[in-house]
Short mmCIF file of C-alpha atoms in Angstrom, two decimals:
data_model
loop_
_atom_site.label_atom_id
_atom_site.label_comp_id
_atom_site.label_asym_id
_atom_site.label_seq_id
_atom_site.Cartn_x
_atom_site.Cartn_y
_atom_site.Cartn_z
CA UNK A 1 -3.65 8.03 -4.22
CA UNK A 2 -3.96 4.10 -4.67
CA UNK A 3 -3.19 2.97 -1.85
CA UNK A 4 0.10 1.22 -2.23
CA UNK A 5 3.27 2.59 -0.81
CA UNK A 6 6.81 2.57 -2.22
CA UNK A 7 9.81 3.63 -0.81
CA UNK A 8 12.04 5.14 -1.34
CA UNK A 9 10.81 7.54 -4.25
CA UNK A 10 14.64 7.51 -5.66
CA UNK A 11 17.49 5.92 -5.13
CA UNK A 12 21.04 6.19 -6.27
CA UNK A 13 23.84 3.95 -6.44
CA UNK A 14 26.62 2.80 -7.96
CA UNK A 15 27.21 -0.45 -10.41
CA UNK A 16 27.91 -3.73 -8.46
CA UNK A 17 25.86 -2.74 -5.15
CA UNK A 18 22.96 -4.43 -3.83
CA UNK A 19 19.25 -2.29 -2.71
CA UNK A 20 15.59 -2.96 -1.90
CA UNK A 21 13.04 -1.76 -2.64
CA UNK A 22 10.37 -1.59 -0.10
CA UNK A 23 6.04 -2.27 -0.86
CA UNK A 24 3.18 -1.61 1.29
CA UNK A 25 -0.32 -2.87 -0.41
CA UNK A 26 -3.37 -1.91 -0.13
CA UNK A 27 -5.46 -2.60 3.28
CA UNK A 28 -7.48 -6.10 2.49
CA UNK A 29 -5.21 -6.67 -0.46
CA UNK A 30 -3.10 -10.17 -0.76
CA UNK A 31 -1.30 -9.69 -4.21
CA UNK A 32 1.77 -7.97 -4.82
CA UNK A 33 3.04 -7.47 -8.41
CA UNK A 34 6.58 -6.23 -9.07
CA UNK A 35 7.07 -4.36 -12.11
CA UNK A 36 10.22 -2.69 -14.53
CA UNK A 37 10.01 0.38 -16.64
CA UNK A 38 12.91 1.34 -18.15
CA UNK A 39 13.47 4.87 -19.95
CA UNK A 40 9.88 5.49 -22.59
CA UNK A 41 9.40 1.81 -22.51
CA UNK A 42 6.02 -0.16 -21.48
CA UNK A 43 6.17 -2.60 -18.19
CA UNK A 44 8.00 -5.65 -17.66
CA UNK A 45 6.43 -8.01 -15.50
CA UNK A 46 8.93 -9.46 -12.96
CA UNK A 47 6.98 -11.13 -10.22
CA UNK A 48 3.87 -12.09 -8.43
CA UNK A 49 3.48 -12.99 -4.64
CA UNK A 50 -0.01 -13.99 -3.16
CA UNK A 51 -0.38 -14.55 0.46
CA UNK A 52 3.45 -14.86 0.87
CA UNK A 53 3.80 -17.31 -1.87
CA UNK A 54 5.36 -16.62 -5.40
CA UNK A 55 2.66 -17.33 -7.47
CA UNK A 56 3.72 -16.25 -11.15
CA UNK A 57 7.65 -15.29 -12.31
CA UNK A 58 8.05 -13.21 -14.99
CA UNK A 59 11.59 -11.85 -17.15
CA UNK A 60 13.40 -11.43 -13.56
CA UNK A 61 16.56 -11.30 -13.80
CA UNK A 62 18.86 -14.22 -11.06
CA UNK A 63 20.05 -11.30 -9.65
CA UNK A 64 17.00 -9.97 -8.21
CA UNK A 65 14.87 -11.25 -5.79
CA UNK A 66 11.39 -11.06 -4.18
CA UNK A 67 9.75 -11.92 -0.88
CA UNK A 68 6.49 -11.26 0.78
CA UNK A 69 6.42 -10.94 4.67
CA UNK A 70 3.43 -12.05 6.17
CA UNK A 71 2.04 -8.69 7.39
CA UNK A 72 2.06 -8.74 3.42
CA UNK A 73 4.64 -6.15 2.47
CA UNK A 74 6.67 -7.14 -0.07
CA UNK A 75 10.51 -6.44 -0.93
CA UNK A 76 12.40 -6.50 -4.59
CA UNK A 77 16.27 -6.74 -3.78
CA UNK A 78 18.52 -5.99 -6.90
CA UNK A 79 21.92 -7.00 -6.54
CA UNK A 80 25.59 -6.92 -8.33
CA UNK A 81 23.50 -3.41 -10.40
CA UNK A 82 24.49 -2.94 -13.98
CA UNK A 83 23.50 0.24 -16.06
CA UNK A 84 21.00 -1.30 -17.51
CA UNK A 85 19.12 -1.63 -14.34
CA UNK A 86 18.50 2.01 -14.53
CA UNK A 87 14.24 2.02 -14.39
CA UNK A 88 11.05 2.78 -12.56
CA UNK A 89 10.36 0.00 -10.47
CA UNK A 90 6.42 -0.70 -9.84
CA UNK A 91 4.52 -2.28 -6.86
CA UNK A 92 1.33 -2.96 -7.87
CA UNK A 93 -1.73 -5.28 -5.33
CA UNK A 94 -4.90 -6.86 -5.85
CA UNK A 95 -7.64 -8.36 -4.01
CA UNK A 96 -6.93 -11.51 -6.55
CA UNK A 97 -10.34 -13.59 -5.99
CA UNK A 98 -10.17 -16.45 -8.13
CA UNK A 99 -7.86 -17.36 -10.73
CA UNK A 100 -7.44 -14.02 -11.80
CA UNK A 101 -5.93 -10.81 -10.50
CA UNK A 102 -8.84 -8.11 -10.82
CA UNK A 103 -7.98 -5.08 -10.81
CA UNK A 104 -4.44 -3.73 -10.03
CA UNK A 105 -3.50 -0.96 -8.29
CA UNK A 106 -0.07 0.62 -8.49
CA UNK A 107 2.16 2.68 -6.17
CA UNK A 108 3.99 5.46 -7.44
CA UNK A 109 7.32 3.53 -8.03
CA UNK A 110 11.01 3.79 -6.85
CA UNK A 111 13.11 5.48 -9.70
CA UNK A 112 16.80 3.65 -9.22
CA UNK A 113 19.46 5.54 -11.03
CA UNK A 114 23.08 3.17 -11.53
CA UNK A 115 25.86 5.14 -11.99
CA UNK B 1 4.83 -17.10 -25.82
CA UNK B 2 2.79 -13.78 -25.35
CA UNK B 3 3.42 -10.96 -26.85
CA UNK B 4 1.04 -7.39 -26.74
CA UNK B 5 1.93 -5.09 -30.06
CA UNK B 6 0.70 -1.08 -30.05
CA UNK B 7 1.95 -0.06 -33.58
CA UNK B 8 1.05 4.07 -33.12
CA UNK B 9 3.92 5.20 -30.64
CA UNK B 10 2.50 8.58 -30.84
CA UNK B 11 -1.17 9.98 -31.85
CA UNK B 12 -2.40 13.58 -31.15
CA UNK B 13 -6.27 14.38 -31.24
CA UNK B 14 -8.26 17.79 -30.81
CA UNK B 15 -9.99 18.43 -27.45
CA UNK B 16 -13.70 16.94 -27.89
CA UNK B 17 -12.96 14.68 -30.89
CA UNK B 18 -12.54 11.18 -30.90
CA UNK B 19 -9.92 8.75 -31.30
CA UNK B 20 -8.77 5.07 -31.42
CA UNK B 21 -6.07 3.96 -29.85
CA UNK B 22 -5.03 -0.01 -31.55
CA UNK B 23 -3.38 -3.23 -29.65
CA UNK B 24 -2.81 -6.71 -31.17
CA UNK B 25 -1.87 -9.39 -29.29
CA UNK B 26 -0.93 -13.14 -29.89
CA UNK B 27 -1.84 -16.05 -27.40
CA UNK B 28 -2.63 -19.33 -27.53
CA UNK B 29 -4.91 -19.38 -24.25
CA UNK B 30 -8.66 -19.27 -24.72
CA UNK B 31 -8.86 -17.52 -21.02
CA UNK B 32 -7.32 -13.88 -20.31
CA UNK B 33 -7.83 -10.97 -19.53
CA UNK B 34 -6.92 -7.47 -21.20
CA UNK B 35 -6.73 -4.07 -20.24
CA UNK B 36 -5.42 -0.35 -20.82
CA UNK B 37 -3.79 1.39 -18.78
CA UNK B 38 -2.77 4.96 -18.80
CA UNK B 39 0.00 6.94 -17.35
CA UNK B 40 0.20 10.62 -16.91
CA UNK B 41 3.40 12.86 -16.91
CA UNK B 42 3.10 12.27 -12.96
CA UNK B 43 3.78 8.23 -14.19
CA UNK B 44 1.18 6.86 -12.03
CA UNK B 45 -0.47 3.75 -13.46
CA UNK B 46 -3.57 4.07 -13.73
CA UNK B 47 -6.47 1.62 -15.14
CA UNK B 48 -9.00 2.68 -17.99
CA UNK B 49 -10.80 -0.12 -18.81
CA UNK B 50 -10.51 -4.17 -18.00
CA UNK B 51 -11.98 -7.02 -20.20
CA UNK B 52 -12.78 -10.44 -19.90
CA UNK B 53 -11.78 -12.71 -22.83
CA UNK B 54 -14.86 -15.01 -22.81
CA UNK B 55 -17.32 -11.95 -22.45
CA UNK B 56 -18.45 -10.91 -26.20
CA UNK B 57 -19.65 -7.40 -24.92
CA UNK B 58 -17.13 -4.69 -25.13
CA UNK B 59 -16.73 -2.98 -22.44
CA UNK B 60 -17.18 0.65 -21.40
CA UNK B 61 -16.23 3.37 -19.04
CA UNK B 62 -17.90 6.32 -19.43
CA UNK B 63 -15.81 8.18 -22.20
CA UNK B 64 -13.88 4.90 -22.87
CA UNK B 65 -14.74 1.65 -24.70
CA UNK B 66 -13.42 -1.00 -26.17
CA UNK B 67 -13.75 -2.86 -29.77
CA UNK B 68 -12.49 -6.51 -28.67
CA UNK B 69 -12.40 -9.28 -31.52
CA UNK B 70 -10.87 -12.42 -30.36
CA UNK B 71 -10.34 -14.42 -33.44
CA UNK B 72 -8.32 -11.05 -35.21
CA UNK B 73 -7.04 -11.05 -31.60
CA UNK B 74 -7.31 -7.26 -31.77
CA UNK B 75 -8.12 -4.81 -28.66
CA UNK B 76 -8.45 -1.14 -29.30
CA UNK B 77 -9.29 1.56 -26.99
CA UNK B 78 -11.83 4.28 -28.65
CA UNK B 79 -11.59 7.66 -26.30
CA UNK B 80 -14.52 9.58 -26.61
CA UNK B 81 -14.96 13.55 -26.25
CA UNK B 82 -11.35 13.93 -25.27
CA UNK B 83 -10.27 15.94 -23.02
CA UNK B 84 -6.65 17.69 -22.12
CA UNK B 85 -6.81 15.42 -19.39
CA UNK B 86 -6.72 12.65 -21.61
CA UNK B 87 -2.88 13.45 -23.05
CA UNK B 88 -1.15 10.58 -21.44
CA UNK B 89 1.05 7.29 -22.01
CA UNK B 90 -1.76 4.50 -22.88
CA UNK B 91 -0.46 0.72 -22.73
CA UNK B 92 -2.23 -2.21 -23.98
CA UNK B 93 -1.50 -5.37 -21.41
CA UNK B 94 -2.59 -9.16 -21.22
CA UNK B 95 -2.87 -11.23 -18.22
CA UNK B 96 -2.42 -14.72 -19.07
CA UNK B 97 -3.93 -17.64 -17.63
CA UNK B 98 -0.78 -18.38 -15.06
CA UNK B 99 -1.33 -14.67 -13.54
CA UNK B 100 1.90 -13.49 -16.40
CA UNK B 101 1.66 -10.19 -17.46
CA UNK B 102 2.48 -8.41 -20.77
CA UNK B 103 2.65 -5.18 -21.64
CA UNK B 104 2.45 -3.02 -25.18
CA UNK B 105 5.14 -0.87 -25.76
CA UNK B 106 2.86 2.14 -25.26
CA UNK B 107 1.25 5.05 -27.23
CA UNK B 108 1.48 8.69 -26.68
CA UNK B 109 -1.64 10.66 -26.88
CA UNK B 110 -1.61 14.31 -27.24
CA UNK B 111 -4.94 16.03 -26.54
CA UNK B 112 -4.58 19.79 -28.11
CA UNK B 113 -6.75 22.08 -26.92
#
Protein backbone atom coordinates (compact mmCIF):
# COMPACT_ATOMS: atom_id res chain seq x y z
CA UNK A 1 0.00 0.00 0.00
CA UNK A 2 1.54 3.52 -1.01
CA UNK A 3 -0.24 5.58 0.56
CA UNK A 4 -2.26 7.44 -1.98
CA UNK A 5 -5.93 6.94 -2.38
CA UNK A 6 -8.08 6.88 -5.53
CA UNK A 7 -11.53 6.65 -5.90
CA UNK A 8 -13.48 5.30 -7.28
CA UNK A 9 -11.62 1.97 -8.39
CA UNK A 10 -13.99 1.94 -11.70
CA UNK A 11 -16.17 3.91 -13.24
CA UNK A 12 -18.54 3.66 -16.12
CA UNK A 13 -20.14 6.00 -18.32
CA UNK A 14 -21.30 6.89 -21.36
CA UNK A 15 -19.66 9.21 -24.32
CA UNK A 16 -20.35 13.01 -23.86
CA UNK A 17 -20.65 12.93 -19.85
CA UNK A 18 -18.52 14.63 -17.50
CA UNK A 19 -16.65 12.60 -14.04
CA UNK A 20 -13.91 13.11 -11.45
CA UNK A 21 -11.78 11.47 -10.33
CA UNK A 22 -10.96 11.85 -6.75
CA UNK A 23 -6.86 11.79 -5.02
CA UNK A 24 -5.82 11.56 -1.54
CA UNK A 25 -1.75 11.83 -1.15
CA UNK A 26 0.33 10.70 1.02
CA UNK A 27 0.45 12.23 4.77
CA UNK A 28 3.44 15.06 4.57
CA UNK A 29 3.27 14.88 0.81
CA UNK A 30 2.64 18.30 -1.36
CA UNK A 31 2.82 16.92 -5.03
CA UNK A 32 0.18 15.43 -6.91
CA UNK A 33 0.87 13.93 -10.38
CA UNK A 34 -2.01 12.92 -12.67
CA UNK A 35 -1.34 10.23 -14.97
CA UNK A 36 -3.10 8.21 -18.35
CA UNK A 37 -2.66 4.62 -19.25
CA UNK A 38 -4.50 3.54 -21.92
CA UNK A 39 -4.97 -0.30 -22.93
CA UNK A 40 -0.86 -2.12 -22.85
CA UNK A 41 0.48 1.32 -23.28
CA UNK A 42 3.23 3.16 -20.93
CA UNK A 43 2.06 6.53 -18.92
CA UNK A 44 1.11 9.75 -20.18
CA UNK A 45 1.91 12.51 -18.06
CA UNK A 46 -1.05 14.95 -17.78
CA UNK A 47 -0.42 17.20 -14.83
CA UNK A 48 1.44 18.36 -11.84
CA UNK A 49 0.04 20.39 -8.80
CA UNK A 50 2.38 21.44 -5.83
CA UNK A 51 0.97 23.10 -2.86
CA UNK A 52 -2.28 23.93 -4.79
CA UNK A 53 -0.49 25.37 -7.68
CA UNK A 54 -0.13 23.75 -11.22
CA UNK A 55 3.33 23.47 -11.47
CA UNK A 56 4.08 21.38 -14.78
CA UNK A 57 1.22 20.51 -17.75
CA UNK A 58 1.72 17.74 -19.66
CA UNK A 59 -0.41 16.12 -23.12
CA UNK A 60 -3.85 17.08 -21.22
CA UNK A 61 -6.33 17.21 -23.18
CA UNK A 62 -8.83 21.08 -22.93
CA UNK A 63 -11.31 18.92 -21.88
CA UNK A 64 -9.93 17.81 -18.72
CA UNK A 65 -9.10 19.57 -15.85
CA UNK A 66 -7.16 19.55 -12.54
CA UNK A 67 -7.29 21.25 -9.16
CA UNK A 68 -5.67 20.82 -5.85
CA UNK A 69 -7.71 21.77 -2.66
CA UNK A 70 -5.74 22.99 0.01
CA UNK A 71 -6.15 20.07 2.47
CA UNK A 72 -4.10 18.84 -0.70
CA UNK A 73 -6.40 16.36 -2.38
CA UNK A 74 -6.48 16.70 -5.77
CA UNK A 75 -9.35 16.16 -8.50
CA UNK A 76 -8.99 15.24 -12.50
CA UNK A 77 -12.48 16.13 -14.12
CA UNK A 78 -12.91 14.65 -17.72
CA UNK A 79 -15.59 16.07 -19.59
CA UNK A 80 -17.67 15.80 -23.09
CA UNK A 81 -15.85 11.61 -22.81
CA UNK A 82 -14.93 10.12 -26.12
CA UNK A 83 -13.90 6.35 -26.54
CA UNK A 84 -10.71 7.07 -26.58
CA UNK A 85 -10.73 8.21 -23.06
CA UNK A 86 -11.09 4.66 -22.10
CA UNK A 87 -7.71 4.25 -19.55
CA UNK A 88 -6.26 3.80 -16.12
CA UNK A 89 -6.03 7.01 -14.64
CA UNK A 90 -2.96 7.46 -12.03
CA UNK A 91 -2.53 9.71 -8.92
CA UNK A 92 0.78 9.68 -8.03
CA UNK A 93 2.57 12.36 -4.75
CA UNK A 94 5.85 13.36 -3.68
CA UNK A 95 7.53 15.07 -0.98
CA UNK A 96 9.10 17.29 -4.05
CA UNK A 97 12.14 19.07 -2.09
CA UNK A 98 13.88 21.09 -4.48
CA UNK A 99 13.58 21.34 -8.05
CA UNK A 100 12.90 17.90 -8.45
CA UNK A 101 10.14 15.46 -7.61
CA UNK A 102 11.95 12.51 -5.63
CA UNK A 103 10.43 9.75 -5.50
CA UNK A 104 6.79 9.11 -6.61
CA UNK A 105 4.39 7.17 -5.19
CA UNK A 106 1.28 5.97 -6.98
CA UNK A 107 -2.28 5.01 -5.99
CA UNK A 108 -3.86 2.18 -7.46
CA UNK A 109 -5.76 4.16 -10.24
CA UNK A 110 -9.43 4.68 -11.35
CA UNK A 111 -10.13 2.39 -14.46
CA UNK A 112 -12.89 4.65 -16.57
CA UNK A 113 -14.63 2.57 -19.14
CA UNK A 114 -16.69 5.01 -22.09
CA UNK A 115 -19.23 3.30 -23.63
CA UNK B 1 10.96 17.57 -27.23
CA UNK B 2 11.50 14.38 -25.00
CA UNK B 3 11.00 11.31 -25.97
CA UNK B 4 11.92 7.73 -23.77
CA UNK B 5 12.30 4.59 -26.43
CA UNK B 6 12.22 0.70 -24.89
CA UNK B 7 12.75 -1.28 -28.19
CA UNK B 8 12.14 -5.10 -26.45
CA UNK B 9 8.23 -5.06 -25.89
CA UNK B 10 8.58 -8.46 -24.53
CA UNK B 11 11.72 -10.49 -22.94
CA UNK B 12 11.39 -13.77 -20.93
CA UNK B 13 14.38 -14.96 -18.63
CA UNK B 14 14.86 -18.24 -16.44
CA UNK B 15 14.36 -17.94 -12.65
CA UNK B 16 18.01 -17.07 -11.19
CA UNK B 17 19.56 -15.83 -14.46
CA UNK B 18 20.16 -12.50 -15.44
CA UNK B 19 18.88 -10.06 -17.76
CA UNK B 20 18.99 -6.53 -19.28
CA UNK B 21 16.28 -4.69 -19.81
CA UNK B 22 17.37 -1.40 -22.58
CA UNK B 23 15.91 2.42 -22.69
CA UNK B 24 17.17 5.26 -24.95
CA UNK B 25 16.14 8.49 -24.55
CA UNK B 26 16.69 11.92 -26.34
CA UNK B 27 16.93 15.37 -24.46
CA UNK B 28 18.51 18.33 -24.79
CA UNK B 29 18.69 19.19 -20.89
CA UNK B 30 21.96 18.55 -19.10
CA UNK B 31 19.75 18.08 -15.68
CA UNK B 32 17.15 15.04 -15.25
CA UNK B 33 16.38 12.50 -13.73
CA UNK B 34 15.57 8.76 -14.84
CA UNK B 35 14.01 5.89 -13.48
CA UNK B 36 12.25 2.34 -13.91
CA UNK B 37 9.41 1.53 -12.86
CA UNK B 38 7.62 -1.72 -12.71
CA UNK B 39 4.10 -2.82 -12.73
CA UNK B 40 2.72 -6.12 -11.74
CA UNK B 41 -0.48 -7.89 -13.09
CA UNK B 42 -2.12 -6.10 -9.91
CA UNK B 43 -0.96 -2.62 -12.12
CA UNK B 44 0.42 -0.91 -9.20
CA UNK B 45 3.33 1.38 -10.05
CA UNK B 46 5.91 0.67 -8.41
CA UNK B 47 9.64 2.21 -8.40
CA UNK B 48 12.89 0.03 -8.98
CA UNK B 49 15.52 2.21 -9.19
CA UNK B 50 15.96 6.31 -9.56
CA UNK B 51 19.05 8.13 -11.06
CA UNK B 52 20.47 11.36 -11.08
CA UNK B 53 21.77 12.65 -14.45
CA UNK B 54 24.88 14.50 -13.15
CA UNK B 55 25.88 11.48 -10.83
CA UNK B 56 28.45 9.18 -12.94
CA UNK B 57 27.83 6.17 -10.51
CA UNK B 58 25.16 3.81 -11.55
CA UNK B 59 23.00 3.12 -9.28
CA UNK B 60 21.85 -0.02 -7.44
CA UNK B 61 19.14 -1.71 -5.55
CA UNK B 62 19.90 -4.79 -4.29
CA UNK B 63 19.14 -7.21 -7.29
CA UNK B 64 18.79 -4.14 -9.61
CA UNK B 65 21.30 -1.77 -11.24
CA UNK B 66 21.69 0.40 -13.72
CA UNK B 67 24.32 0.95 -16.78
CA UNK B 68 23.70 4.87 -17.39
CA UNK B 69 25.83 6.56 -20.28
CA UNK B 70 24.83 10.06 -20.89
CA UNK B 71 26.52 10.99 -24.05
CA UNK B 72 24.89 7.47 -25.91
CA UNK B 73 21.98 8.77 -23.78
CA UNK B 74 21.28 5.12 -22.97
CA UNK B 75 19.68 3.73 -19.52
CA UNK B 76 19.30 0.03 -19.08
CA UNK B 77 18.07 -1.85 -16.20
CA UNK B 78 20.26 -5.21 -15.50
CA UNK B 79 17.96 -7.61 -13.07
CA UNK B 80 19.99 -9.82 -11.24
CA UNK B 81 19.10 -13.48 -9.87
CA UNK B 82 15.55 -13.15 -11.08
CA UNK B 83 12.97 -14.20 -9.49
CA UNK B 84 9.09 -15.17 -10.48
CA UNK B 85 8.43 -12.17 -8.69
CA UNK B 86 10.24 -10.27 -11.09
CA UNK B 87 7.64 -11.09 -14.25
CA UNK B 88 6.17 -7.68 -14.56
CA UNK B 89 5.56 -4.55 -16.96
CA UNK B 90 9.03 -2.50 -16.63
CA UNK B 91 8.91 1.24 -18.04
CA UNK B 92 11.78 3.41 -18.64
CA UNK B 93 10.70 7.28 -17.67
CA UNK B 94 12.51 10.80 -17.68
CA UNK B 95 11.74 13.68 -15.58
CA UNK B 96 12.75 16.74 -17.24
CA UNK B 97 14.01 19.79 -15.83
CA UNK B 98 10.32 21.65 -15.75
CA UNK B 99 9.00 18.59 -13.46
CA UNK B 100 7.52 16.90 -17.33
CA UNK B 101 7.39 13.43 -17.34
CA UNK B 102 7.94 10.77 -20.07
CA UNK B 103 7.40 7.47 -20.18
CA UNK B 104 8.80 4.28 -22.43
CA UNK B 105 6.34 2.34 -23.98
CA UNK B 106 7.13 -0.56 -21.65
CA UNK B 107 8.68 -4.10 -21.69
CA UNK B 108 7.24 -7.32 -20.62
CA UNK B 109 9.35 -9.57 -18.58
CA UNK B 110 8.54 -13.11 -18.13
CA UNK B 111 10.43 -14.86 -15.31
CA UNK B 112 9.94 -18.87 -15.98
CA UNK B 113 10.48 -20.86 -13.32
Amino acid sequence: DSGVTQTPKHLITATGQRVTLRCSPRSGDLSVYWYQQSLDQGLQFLIHYYNGEERAKGNILERFSAQQFPDLHSELNLSSLELGDSALYFCASSVHSGEWSNEQFFGPGTRLTVL
Amino acid sequence: AQTVTQSQPEMSVQEAETVTLSCTYDTSENNYYLFWYKQPPSRQMILVIRQEAYKQQNATENRFSVNFQKAAKSFSLKISDSQLGDTAMYFCAFESNFNKFYFGSGTKLNVKP
